[in-house]
Coordinates of C-alpha atoms and ligand atoms in Angstrom, one line a residue:
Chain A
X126 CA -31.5 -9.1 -146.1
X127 CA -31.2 -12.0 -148.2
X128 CA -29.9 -14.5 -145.4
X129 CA -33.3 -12.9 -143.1
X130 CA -35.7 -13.8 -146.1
X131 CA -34.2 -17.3 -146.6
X132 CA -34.3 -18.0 -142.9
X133 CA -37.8 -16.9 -142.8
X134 CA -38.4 -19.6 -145.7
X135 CA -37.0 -21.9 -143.3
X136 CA -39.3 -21.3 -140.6
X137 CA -42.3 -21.6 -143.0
X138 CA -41.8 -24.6 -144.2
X139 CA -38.6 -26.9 -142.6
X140 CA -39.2 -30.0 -144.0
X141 CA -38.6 -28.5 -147.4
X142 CA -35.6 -26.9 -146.3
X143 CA -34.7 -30.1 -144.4
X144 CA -35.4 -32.6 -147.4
X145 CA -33.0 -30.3 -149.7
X146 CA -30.6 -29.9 -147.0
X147 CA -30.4 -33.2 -146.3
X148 CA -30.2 -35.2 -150.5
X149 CA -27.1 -32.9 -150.9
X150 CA -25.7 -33.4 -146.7
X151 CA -25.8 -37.3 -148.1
X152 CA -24.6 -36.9 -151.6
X153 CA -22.0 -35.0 -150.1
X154 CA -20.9 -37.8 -147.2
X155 CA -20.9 -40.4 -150.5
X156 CA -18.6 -37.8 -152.2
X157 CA -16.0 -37.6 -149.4
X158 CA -16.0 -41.4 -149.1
X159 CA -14.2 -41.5 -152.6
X160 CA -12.5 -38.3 -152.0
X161 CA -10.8 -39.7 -149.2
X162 CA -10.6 -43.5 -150.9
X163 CA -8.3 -42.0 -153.7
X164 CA -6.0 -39.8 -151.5
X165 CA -5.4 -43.1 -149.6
X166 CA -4.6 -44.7 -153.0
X167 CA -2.9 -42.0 -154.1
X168 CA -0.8 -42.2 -150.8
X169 CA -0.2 -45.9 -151.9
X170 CA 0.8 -45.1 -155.4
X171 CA 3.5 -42.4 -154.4
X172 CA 4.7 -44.6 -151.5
X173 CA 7.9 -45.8 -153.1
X174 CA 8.4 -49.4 -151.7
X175 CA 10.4 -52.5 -153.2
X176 CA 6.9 -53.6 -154.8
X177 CA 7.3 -50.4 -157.0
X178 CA 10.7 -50.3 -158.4
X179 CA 12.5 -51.6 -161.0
X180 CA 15.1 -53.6 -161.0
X181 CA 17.8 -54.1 -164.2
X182 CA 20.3 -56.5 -164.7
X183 CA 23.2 -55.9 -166.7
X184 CA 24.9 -58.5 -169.1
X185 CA 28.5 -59.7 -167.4
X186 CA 31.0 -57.8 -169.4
X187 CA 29.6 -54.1 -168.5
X188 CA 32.0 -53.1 -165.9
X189 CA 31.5 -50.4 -163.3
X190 CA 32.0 -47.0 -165.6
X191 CA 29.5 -48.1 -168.4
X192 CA 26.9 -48.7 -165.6
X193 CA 27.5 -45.2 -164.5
X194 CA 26.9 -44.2 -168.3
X195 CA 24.1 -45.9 -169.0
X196 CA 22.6 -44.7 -165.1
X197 CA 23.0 -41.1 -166.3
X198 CA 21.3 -41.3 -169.3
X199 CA 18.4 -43.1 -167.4
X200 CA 18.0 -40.0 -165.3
X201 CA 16.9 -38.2 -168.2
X202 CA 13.7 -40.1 -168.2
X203 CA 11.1 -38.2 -166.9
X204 CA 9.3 -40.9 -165.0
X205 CA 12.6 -41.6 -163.2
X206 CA 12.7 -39.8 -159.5
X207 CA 15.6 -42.2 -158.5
X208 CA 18.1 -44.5 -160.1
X209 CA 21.6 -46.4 -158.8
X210 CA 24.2 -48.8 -160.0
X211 CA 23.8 -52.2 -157.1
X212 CA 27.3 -53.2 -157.4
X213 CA 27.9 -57.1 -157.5
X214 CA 29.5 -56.7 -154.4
X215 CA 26.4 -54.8 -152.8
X216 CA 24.1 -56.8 -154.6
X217 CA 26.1 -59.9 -152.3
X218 CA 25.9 -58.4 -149.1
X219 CA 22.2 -57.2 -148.9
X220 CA 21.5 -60.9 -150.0
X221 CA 23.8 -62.4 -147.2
X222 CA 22.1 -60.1 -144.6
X223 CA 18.5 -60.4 -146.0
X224 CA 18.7 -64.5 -145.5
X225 CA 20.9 -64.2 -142.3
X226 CA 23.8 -65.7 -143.6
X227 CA 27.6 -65.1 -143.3
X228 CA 30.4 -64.1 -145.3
X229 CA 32.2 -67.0 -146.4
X230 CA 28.4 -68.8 -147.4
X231 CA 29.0 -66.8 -150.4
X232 CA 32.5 -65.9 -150.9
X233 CA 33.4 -63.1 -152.9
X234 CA 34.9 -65.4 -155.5
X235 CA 32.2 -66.9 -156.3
X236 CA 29.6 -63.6 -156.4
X237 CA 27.1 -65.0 -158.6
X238 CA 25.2 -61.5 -158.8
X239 CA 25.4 -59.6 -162.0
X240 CA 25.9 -55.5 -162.2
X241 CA 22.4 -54.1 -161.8
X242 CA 20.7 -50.5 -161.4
X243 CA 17.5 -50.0 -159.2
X244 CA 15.3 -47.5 -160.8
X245 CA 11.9 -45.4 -158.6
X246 CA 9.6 -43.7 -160.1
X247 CA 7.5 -40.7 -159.2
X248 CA 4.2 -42.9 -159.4
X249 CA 3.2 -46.2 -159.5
X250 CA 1.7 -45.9 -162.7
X251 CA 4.6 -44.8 -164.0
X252 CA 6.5 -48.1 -163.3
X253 CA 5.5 -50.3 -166.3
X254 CA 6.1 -47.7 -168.9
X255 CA 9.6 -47.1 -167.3
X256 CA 10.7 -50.5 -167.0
X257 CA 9.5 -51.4 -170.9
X258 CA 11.8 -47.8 -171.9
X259 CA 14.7 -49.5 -169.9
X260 CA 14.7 -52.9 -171.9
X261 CA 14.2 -51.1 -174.7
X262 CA 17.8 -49.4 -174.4
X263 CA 19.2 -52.9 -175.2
X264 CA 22.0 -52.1 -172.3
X265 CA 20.2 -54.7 -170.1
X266 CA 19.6 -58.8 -170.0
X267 CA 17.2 -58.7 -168.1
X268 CA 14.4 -55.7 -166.8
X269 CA 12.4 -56.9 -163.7
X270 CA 9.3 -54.9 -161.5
X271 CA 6.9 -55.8 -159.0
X272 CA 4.8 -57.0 -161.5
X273 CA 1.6 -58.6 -160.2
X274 CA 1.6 -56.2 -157.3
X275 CA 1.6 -52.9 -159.9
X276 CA -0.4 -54.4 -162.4
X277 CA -3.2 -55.5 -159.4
X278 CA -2.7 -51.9 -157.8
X279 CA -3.4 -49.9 -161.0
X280 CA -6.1 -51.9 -161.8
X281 CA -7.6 -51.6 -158.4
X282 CA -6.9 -47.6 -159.2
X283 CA -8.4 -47.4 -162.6
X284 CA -11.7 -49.6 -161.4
X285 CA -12.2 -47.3 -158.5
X286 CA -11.8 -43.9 -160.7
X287 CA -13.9 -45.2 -163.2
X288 CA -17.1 -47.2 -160.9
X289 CA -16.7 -43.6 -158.7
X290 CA -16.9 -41.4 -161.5
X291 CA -20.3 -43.3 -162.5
X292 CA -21.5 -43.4 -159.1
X293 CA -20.7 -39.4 -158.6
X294 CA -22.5 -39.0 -161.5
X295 CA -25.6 -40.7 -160.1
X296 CA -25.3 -38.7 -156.8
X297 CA -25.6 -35.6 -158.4
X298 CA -28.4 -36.2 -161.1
X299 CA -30.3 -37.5 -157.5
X300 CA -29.3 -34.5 -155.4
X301 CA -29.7 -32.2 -158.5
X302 CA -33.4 -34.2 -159.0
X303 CA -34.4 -33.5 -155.5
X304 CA -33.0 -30.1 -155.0
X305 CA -35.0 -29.0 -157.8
X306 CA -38.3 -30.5 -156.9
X307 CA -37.8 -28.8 -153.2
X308 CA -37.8 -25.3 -155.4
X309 CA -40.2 -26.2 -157.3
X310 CA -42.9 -26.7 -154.5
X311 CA -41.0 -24.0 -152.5
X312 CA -42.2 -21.8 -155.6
X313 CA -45.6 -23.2 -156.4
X314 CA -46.4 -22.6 -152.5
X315 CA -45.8 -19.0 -152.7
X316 CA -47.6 -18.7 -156.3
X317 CA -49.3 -15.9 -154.4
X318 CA -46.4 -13.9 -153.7
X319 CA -44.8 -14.3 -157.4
X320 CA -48.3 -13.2 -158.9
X321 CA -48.0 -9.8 -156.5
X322 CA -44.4 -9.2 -157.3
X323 CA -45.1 -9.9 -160.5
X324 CA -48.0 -7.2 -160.7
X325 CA -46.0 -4.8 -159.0
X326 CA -43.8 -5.0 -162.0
X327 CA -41.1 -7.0 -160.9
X328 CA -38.5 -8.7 -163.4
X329 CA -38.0 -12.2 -164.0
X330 CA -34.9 -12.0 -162.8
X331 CA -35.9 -10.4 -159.5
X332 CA -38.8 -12.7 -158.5
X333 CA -35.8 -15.7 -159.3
X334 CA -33.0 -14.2 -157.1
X335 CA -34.7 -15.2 -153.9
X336 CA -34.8 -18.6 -155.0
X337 CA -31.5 -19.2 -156.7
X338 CA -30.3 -18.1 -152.9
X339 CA -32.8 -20.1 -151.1
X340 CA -31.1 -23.5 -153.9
X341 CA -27.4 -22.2 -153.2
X342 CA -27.8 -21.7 -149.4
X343 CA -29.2 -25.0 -148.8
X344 CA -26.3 -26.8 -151.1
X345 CA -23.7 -25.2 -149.1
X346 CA -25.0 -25.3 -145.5
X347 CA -25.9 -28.9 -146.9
X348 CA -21.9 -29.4 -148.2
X349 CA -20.4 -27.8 -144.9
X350 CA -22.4 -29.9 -143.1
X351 CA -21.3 -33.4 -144.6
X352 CA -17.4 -31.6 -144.4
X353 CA -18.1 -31.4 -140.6
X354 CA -19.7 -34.8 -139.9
X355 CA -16.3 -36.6 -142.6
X356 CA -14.3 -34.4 -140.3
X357 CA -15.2 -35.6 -137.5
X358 CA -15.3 -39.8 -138.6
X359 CA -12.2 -39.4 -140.5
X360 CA -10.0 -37.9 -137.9
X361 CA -11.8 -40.9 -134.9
X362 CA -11.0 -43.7 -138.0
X363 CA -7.8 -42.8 -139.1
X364 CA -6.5 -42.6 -135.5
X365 CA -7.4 -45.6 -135.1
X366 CA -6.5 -47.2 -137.9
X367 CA -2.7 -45.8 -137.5
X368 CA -2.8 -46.7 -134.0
X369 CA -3.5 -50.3 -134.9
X370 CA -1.2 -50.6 -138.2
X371 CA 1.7 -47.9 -137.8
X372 CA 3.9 -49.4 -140.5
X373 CA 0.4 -48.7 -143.5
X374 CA 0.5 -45.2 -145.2
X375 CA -2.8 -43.7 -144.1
X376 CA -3.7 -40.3 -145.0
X377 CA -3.8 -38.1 -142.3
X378 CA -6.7 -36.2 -141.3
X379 CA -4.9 -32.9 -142.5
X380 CA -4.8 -34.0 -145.9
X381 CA -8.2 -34.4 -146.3
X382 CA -9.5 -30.9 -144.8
X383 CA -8.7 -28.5 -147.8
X384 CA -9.9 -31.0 -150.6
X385 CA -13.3 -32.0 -149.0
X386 CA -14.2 -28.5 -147.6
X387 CA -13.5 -26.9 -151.3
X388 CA -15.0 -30.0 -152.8
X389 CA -18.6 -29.8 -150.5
X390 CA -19.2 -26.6 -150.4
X391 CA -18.1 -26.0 -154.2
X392 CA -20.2 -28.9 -155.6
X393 CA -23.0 -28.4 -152.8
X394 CA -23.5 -24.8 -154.1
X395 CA -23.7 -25.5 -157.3
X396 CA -25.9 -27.7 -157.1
X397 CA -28.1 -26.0 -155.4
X398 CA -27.8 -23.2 -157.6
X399 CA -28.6 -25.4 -160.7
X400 CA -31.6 -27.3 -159.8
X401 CA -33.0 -23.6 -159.0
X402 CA -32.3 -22.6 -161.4
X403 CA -33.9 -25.7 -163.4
X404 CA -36.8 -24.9 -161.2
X405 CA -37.3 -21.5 -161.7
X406 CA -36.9 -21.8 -165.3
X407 CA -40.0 -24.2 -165.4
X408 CA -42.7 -22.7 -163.0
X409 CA -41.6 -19.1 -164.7
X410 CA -42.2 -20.6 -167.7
X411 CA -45.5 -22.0 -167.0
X412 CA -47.0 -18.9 -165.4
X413 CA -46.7 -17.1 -168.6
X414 CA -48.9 -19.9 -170.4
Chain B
X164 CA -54.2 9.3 -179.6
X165 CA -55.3 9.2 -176.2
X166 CA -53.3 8.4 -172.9
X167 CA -55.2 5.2 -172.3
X168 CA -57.6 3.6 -175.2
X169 CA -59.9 0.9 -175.6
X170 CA -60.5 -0.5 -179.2
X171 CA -63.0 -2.9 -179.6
X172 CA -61.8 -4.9 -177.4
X173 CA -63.6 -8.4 -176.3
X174 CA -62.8 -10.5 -173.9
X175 CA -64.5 -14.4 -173.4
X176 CA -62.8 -16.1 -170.9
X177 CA -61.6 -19.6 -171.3
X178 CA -65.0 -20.9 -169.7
X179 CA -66.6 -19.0 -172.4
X180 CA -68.2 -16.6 -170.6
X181 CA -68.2 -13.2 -172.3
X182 CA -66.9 -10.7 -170.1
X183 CA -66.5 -7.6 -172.3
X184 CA -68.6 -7.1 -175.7
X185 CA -67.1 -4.0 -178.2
X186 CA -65.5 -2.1 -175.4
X187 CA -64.3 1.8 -177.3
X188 CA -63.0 3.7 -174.2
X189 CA -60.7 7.2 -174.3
X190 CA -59.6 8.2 -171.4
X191 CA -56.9 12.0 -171.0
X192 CA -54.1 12.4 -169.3
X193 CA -54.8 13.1 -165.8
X194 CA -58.6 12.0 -165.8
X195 CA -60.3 10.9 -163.1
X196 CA -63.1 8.0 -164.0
X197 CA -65.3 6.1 -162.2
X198 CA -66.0 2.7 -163.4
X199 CA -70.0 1.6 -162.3
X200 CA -72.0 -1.2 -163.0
X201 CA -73.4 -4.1 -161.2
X202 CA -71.1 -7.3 -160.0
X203 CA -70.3 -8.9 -163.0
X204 CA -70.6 -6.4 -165.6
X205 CA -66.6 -6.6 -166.3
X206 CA -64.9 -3.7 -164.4
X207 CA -62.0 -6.0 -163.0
X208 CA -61.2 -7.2 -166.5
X209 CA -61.3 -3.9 -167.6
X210 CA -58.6 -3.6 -165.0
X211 CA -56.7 -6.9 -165.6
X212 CA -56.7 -6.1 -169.1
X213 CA -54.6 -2.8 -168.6
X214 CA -51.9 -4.4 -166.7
X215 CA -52.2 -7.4 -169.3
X216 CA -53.4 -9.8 -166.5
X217 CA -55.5 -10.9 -169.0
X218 CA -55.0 -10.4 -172.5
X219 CA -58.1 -9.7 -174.8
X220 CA -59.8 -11.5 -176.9
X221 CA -59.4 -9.2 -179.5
X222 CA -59.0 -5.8 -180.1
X223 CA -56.2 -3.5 -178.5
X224 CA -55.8 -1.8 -175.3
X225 CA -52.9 1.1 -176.0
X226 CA -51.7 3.1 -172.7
X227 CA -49.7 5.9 -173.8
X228 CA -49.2 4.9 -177.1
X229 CA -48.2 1.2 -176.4
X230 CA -50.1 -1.9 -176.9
X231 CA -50.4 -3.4 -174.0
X232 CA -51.6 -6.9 -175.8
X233 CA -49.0 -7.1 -177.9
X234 CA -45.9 -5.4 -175.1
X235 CA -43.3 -8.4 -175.3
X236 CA -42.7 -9.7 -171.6
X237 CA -39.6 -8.3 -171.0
X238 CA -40.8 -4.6 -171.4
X239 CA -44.3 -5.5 -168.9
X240 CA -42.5 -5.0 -165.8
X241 CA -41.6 -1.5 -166.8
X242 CA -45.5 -1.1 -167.9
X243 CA -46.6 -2.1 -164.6
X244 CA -44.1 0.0 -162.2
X245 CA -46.0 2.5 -164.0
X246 CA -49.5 2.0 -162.8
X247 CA -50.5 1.0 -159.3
X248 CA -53.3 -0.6 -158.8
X249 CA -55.8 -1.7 -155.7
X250 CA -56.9 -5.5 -156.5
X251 CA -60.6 -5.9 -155.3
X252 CA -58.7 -9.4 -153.6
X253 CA -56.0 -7.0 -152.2
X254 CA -53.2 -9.4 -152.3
X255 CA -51.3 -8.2 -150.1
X256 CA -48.3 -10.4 -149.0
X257 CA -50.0 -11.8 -145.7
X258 CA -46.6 -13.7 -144.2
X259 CA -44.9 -9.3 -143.9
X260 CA -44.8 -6.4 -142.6
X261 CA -47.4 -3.3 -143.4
X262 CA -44.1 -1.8 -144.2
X263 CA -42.8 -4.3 -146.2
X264 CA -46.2 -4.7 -147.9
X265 CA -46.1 -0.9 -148.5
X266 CA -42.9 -0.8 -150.4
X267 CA -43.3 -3.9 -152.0
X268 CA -43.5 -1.4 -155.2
X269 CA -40.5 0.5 -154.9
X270 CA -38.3 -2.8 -153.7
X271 CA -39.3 -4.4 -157.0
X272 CA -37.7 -1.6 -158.7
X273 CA -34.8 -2.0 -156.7
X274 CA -35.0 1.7 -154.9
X275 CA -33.1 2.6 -151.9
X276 CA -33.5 1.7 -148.3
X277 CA -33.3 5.6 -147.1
X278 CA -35.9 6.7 -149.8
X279 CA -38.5 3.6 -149.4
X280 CA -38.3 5.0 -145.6
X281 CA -38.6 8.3 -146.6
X282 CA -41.8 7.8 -148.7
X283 CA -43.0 5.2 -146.5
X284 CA -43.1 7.7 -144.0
X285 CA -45.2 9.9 -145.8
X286 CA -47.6 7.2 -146.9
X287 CA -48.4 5.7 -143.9
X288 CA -48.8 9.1 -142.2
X289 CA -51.7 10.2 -144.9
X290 CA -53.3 6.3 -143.7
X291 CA -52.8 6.9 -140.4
X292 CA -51.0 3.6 -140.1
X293 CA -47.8 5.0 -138.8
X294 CA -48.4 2.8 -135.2
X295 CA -48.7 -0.6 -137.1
X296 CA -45.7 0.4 -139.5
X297 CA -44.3 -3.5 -138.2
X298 CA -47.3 -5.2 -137.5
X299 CA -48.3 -8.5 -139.6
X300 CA -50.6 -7.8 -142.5
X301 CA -52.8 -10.3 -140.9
X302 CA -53.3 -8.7 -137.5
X303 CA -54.8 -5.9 -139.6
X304 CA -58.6 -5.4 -140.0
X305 CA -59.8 -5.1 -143.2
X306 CA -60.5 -1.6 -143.4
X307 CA -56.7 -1.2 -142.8
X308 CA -55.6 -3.7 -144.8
X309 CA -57.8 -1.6 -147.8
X310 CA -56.2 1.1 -147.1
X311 CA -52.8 -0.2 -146.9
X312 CA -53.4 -1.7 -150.9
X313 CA -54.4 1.5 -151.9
X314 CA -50.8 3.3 -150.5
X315 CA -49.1 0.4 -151.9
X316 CA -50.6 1.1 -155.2
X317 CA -49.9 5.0 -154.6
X318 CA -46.3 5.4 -152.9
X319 CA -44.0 5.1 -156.2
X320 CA -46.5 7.9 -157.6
X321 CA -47.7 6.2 -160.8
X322 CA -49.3 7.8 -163.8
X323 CA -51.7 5.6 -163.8
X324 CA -54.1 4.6 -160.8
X325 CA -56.6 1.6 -160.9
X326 CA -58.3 0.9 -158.0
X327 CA -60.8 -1.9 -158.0
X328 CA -63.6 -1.9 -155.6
X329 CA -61.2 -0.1 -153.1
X330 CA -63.7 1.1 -150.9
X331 CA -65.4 -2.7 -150.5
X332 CA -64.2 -3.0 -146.9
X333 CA -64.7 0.6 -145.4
X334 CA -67.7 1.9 -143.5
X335 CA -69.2 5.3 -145.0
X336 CA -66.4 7.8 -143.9
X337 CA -63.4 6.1 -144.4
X338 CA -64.6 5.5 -147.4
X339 CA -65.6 9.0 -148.4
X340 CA -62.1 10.1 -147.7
X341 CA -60.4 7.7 -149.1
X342 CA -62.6 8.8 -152.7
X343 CA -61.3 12.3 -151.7
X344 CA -57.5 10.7 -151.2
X345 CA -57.6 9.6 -154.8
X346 CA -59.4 12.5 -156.2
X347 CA -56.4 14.5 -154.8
X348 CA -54.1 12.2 -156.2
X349 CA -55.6 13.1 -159.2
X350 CA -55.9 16.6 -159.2
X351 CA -52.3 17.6 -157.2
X352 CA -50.3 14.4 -158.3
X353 CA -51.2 14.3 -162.3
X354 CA -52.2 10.5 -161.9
X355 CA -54.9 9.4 -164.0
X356 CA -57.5 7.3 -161.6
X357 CA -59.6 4.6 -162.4
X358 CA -62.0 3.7 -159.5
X359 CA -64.3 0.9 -160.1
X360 CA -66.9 0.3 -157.8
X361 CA -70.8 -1.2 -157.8
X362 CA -71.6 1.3 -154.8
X363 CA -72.7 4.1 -156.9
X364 CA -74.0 5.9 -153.5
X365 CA -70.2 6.1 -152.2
X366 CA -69.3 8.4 -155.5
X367 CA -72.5 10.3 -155.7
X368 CA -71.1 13.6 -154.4
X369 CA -68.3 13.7 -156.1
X370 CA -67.7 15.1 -160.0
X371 CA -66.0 13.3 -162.5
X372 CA -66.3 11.0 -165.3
X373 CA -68.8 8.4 -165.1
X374 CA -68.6 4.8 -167.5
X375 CA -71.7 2.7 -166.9
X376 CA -70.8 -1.0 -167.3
X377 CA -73.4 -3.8 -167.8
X378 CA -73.0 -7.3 -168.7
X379 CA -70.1 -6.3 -170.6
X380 CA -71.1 -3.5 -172.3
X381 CA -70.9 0.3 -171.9
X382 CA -74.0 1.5 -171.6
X383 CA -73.6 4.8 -170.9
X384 CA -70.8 7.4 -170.4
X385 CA -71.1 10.9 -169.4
X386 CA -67.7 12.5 -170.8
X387 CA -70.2 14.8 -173.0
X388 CA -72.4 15.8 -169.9
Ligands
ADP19 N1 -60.6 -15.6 -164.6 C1 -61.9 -15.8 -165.0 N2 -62.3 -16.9 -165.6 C2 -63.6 -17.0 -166.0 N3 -64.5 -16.1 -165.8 C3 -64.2 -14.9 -165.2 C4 -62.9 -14.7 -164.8 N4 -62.8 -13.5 -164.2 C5 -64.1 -13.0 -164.3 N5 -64.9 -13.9 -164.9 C6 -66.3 -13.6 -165.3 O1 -66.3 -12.5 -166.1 C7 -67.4 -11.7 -165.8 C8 -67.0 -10.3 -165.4 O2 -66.2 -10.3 -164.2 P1 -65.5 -9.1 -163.6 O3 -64.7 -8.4 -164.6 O4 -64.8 -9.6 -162.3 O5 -66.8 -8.2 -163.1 P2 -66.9 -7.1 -162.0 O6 -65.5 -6.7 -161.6 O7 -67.6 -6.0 -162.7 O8 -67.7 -7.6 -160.9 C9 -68.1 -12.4 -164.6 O9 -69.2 -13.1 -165.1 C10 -67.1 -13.3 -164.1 O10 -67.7 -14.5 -163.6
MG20 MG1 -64.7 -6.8 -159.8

C-alpha cells in the first residue's frame, strides 16, 4: 500500500524523487570513503610490526630469572598483548644475521648487547603510554619505541577522525538541507490533496505518514545505492592495490560489507526520515495560520 | 440547545468583504434545509464555517453542543468525520481512483479494507457508478464526478450532511433524484442535510425547510410556515 503510493509519487514527479535520492546517494559515497579510510588505518594500527613495539633494555647486573620477574609482572598491564626476555645471546645472533655477518665478527666473549624484553601492544595507540609505564618501573636503563613512526601515525589517525568528523557533519546538515526542501515542495505540490484529507477529517498524523515514508524510502534506496556503487569500487581497487603491493595490510572487501551496508542504510533512513519530518512540521504548521 | 446553532455570527473576510451580517440559525436533529439565495449571498461560508474552514468573525457556531470556533485542532478531525460534505469545487483527488476517491472518508479514519469494499459497494451501486469503480477521476464527466462528491460525503453515514451547490453540474433529472437521494438520507438515515443551492427551480417540488440568504443576511426563513 504504502510502497504503491510512494512509487506513484515517483512517477509524478521524478526529478524530486531523483534530487533527494541522489544528495543522500552522494553524502553516502563521501561517508563510505572515511568509513573505509579508518578500517585501513585501523588495519595499520593493529598490524603489530617492529615500528610498533617496544623495546627495553635492562641494566648489566639483572641476570636471566629477574628478567623473567620483571616480564611477568609486565603482562599484567593491560595494554600488553605480548612481551619476551631477548637474551644477550639472542639479541647477538639476530644482529649477526640481520647485517649478514658471521660468528666469530662478534664473538660471544665480547656480546656487547645488554638483557632486554620486547613488549606489543594491542594498538598502536597504546604504545607510548606502555612504554612511559615500563620506564617508570625503574627495572630498565633504557625504554625505546618506534618513536617518529607512532607519534606520525597517531597523529595522521587523530587528524583524520577529527577533519572527518567535521566533514560528516557537513554532509549531513547538506543531505538533511536538501532532503527536506524535496518534502517540502513534494508537500506544497499536493496542497490540494492535504486540504481534502484534511476536510475529510484526517489527523495530523495521518496526512504526515505518507510523507515521513516517501523521506525514509528515498534515504535508504538512496544509502543502499551508494553501498552498491562502494561495493562495487572497493572490491576492483583493493584487488588491485593487493595485487600490486602484497606485503601492505589492505582491508579486504569483506570487511567493509557489514559496516557500510548498516552505516548507509541506517544514516540514509534517518535522514530521510528527519528532514520530513522537519518538513512536515513546517508546511503543517503553516496551513493552520 | 439545538443540534446545529448559529449565534450572531459575522464573518468579513481578510479582503474585507463582509460575507455574513448577524447570522441566528437553529437547525433539529434530523432536519432537512435548503440553503437559497443568489451567488454571493454567503451559503459556502455558511458551510466553511461549520467544518471550521473558516473561522468567524465573531459569534459562535455550536454543532451538537460544541463550539466549533473555539474546538482545539486536535479534536477537528473527529468534528469532521462527522459531517460529510459536497464542496461546490468538488475536490476530489484528480491523480485516483472513483474508488479510492469514494472511500477517501473511511481510509482517513483508518477503517478496514473488507468494509470500505463493502460500503463502497453499496454506494457506487445507488450512483450507478459500479462500471467506473477504477476509472481516473478525470476520465469522469462532471455529472459523475458530482455525483461521486456527494457518495464520498455520504458513505461513512454522517450525522451531518452539507452539500454545497451539489446539483451545479447535473441536467434536470439527475438532479431531481439526486435532491430525492438526499431527502432519503434524511428521512431513512437520520442525517441532518444542508443543501445550498441558487437554483431555487431544482427544489421547488420538494418540502422542507427553506433559509433565504442575501448579501449576507437571512432574509427570510420559513421554519414557522
Ligand atoms: N476566501 C475568501 N476570501 C475573500 N472573499 C471571499 C472568500 N470566500 C468567499 N468570499 C466572498 O464572500 C462572499 C460570499 O461568498 P460565498 O459564501 O461563496 O457565497 P455563495 O456560496 O452564496 O455564492 C462573496 O462576495 C465572495 O466573493
Ligand atoms: Mg457557494
Amino acid at each position: 500500500m504504502f510502497v504503491c503510493e510512494a512509487f506513484r509519487r515517483f512517477r509524478r514527479n521524478p526529478q524530486l524523487f531523483l534530487m533527494g535520492f541522489l544528495s543522500i546517494f552522494f553524502t553516502q559515497l563521501i561517508v563510505n570513503v572515511f568509513i573505509v579510510g579508518y578500517l585501513e588505518l585501523d588495519k595499520l594500527g593493529t598490524f603489530s610490526g617492529e615500528a610498533f613495539s617496544v623495546r627495553a633494555y635492562f641494566p648489566d647486573n639483572v641476570n636471566m630469572a629477574q628478567a623473567e620477574e620483571v616480564v611477568e609482572r609486565l603482562r599484567e598491564y593491560p595494554e600488553i598483548a605480548e612481551v619476551i626476555v631477548v637474551s644477550r645471546e639472542q639479541a647477538r645472533l639476530r644482529f649477526l644475521e640481520y647485517f649478514d655477518l658471521r660468528d666469530e665478527d662478534i664473538p660471544p666473549e665480547e656480546n656487547p648487547f645488554p638483557l632486554s624484553v620486547e613488549a606489543a601492544s594491542h594498538r598502536v595507540e597504546d604504545v607510548p603510554r606502555l612504554a612511559e609505564r615500563m620506564q617508570e618501573t625503574g627495572s630498565f636503563d633504557e625504554v625505546l619505541y618506534g618513536g617518529r613512526n607512532v607519534e606520525l601515525f597517531l597523529r595522521f589517525y587523530q587528524m583524520l577522525l577529527s577533519t572527518g568528523s567535521v566533514i560528516l557533519l557537513g554532509v549531513f546538515i547538506f543531505s538533511l538541507v536538501v532532503i527536506t526542501n524535496v518534502i517540502r515542495i513534494s508537500m506544497q505540490s499536493r496542497e490540494h490533496e492535504i486540504q481534502v484529507c484534511s476536510m475529510m477529517g484526517a489527523t495530523e498524523r495521518f496526512i504526515r505518514r505518507p510523507f515521513l515514508f516517501e523521506g525514509f524510502l528515498q534515504g535508504i534506496l538512496a544509502g543502499l545505492g551508494a553501498f552498491c556503487v562502494t561495493y562495487v569500487i572497493a572490491d576492483f581497487t583493493l584487488e588491485f592495490l593487493i595485487s600490486a603491493f602484497p606485503f601492505f595490510p589492505w582491508v579486504e572487501t569483506g570487511e567493509i560489507l557489514v559496516p557500510t551496508l548498516v552505516v548507509n542504510t541506517a544514516m540514509g533512513g534517518f535522514v530521510g526520515f528527519l528532514g520530513s519530518l522537519i518538513a512536515s512540521n513546517a508546511v503543517l504548521r503553516r496551513r493552520k495560520q | 440547545m439545538e443540534f446545529l446553532e448559529f449565534r450572531r455570527v459575522y464573518k468579513i473576510y481578510n479582503n474585507g468583504i463582509r460575507a455574513l451580517t448577524n447570522i441566528n440559525l437553529e437547525v433539529r436533529d434530523g432536519e432537512f434545509v435548503f440553503l437559497l439565495g443568489p451567488t454571493g449571498a454567503g451559503k459556502s461560508t455558511i458551510m466553511k464555517l461549520l467544518i471550521r474552514e473558516e473561522i468567524p468573525t465573531s459569534g459562535d457556531v455550536w454543532l451538537e453542543g460544541f463550539r466549533v470556533n473555539r474546538l482545539e485542532d486536535e479534536h477537528l478531525p473527529y468534528l469532521r468525520r462527522n459531517i460529510g460534505i459536497v464542496f461546490q469545487d468538488l475536490r476530489l483527488l484528480p491523480m485516483r481512483t472513483v474508488f479510492e476517491n469514494l472511500v477517501f472518508p473511511l481510509e482517513v479514519m483508518g477503517l478496514r479494507r473488507t468494509l470500505m469494499n463493502r460500503l463502497a459497494r453499496d454506494v457506487l451501486e445507488v450512483l450507478s457508478l459500479e462500471e467506473k469503480r477504477n476509472h481516473l477521476v478525470e476520465w469522469l464527466s462532471g455529472g459523475e464526478k458530482q455525483k461521486l462528491c456527494v457518495g464520498r460525503a455520504v458513505i461513512h453515514q454522517p450525522k451531518l450532511v452539507l452539500a454545497d451547490e451539489p446539483t451545479g453540474n447535473l441536467d434536470g433529472r439527475s438532479a431531481y433524484e439526486m435532491v430525492s437521494g438526499l431527502f432519503q438520507l434524511c428521512r431513512e438515515g437520520g442525517s441532518t442535510v444542508i443543501m445550498a443551492t441558487h437554483n431555487e427551480r431544482i427544489v421547488k417540488t420538494f418540502p422542507g425547510r427553506r433559509v433565504y440568504l442575501d448579501k449576507g443576511e437571512i432574509v427570510r426563513d420559513n421554519i414557522e410556515e
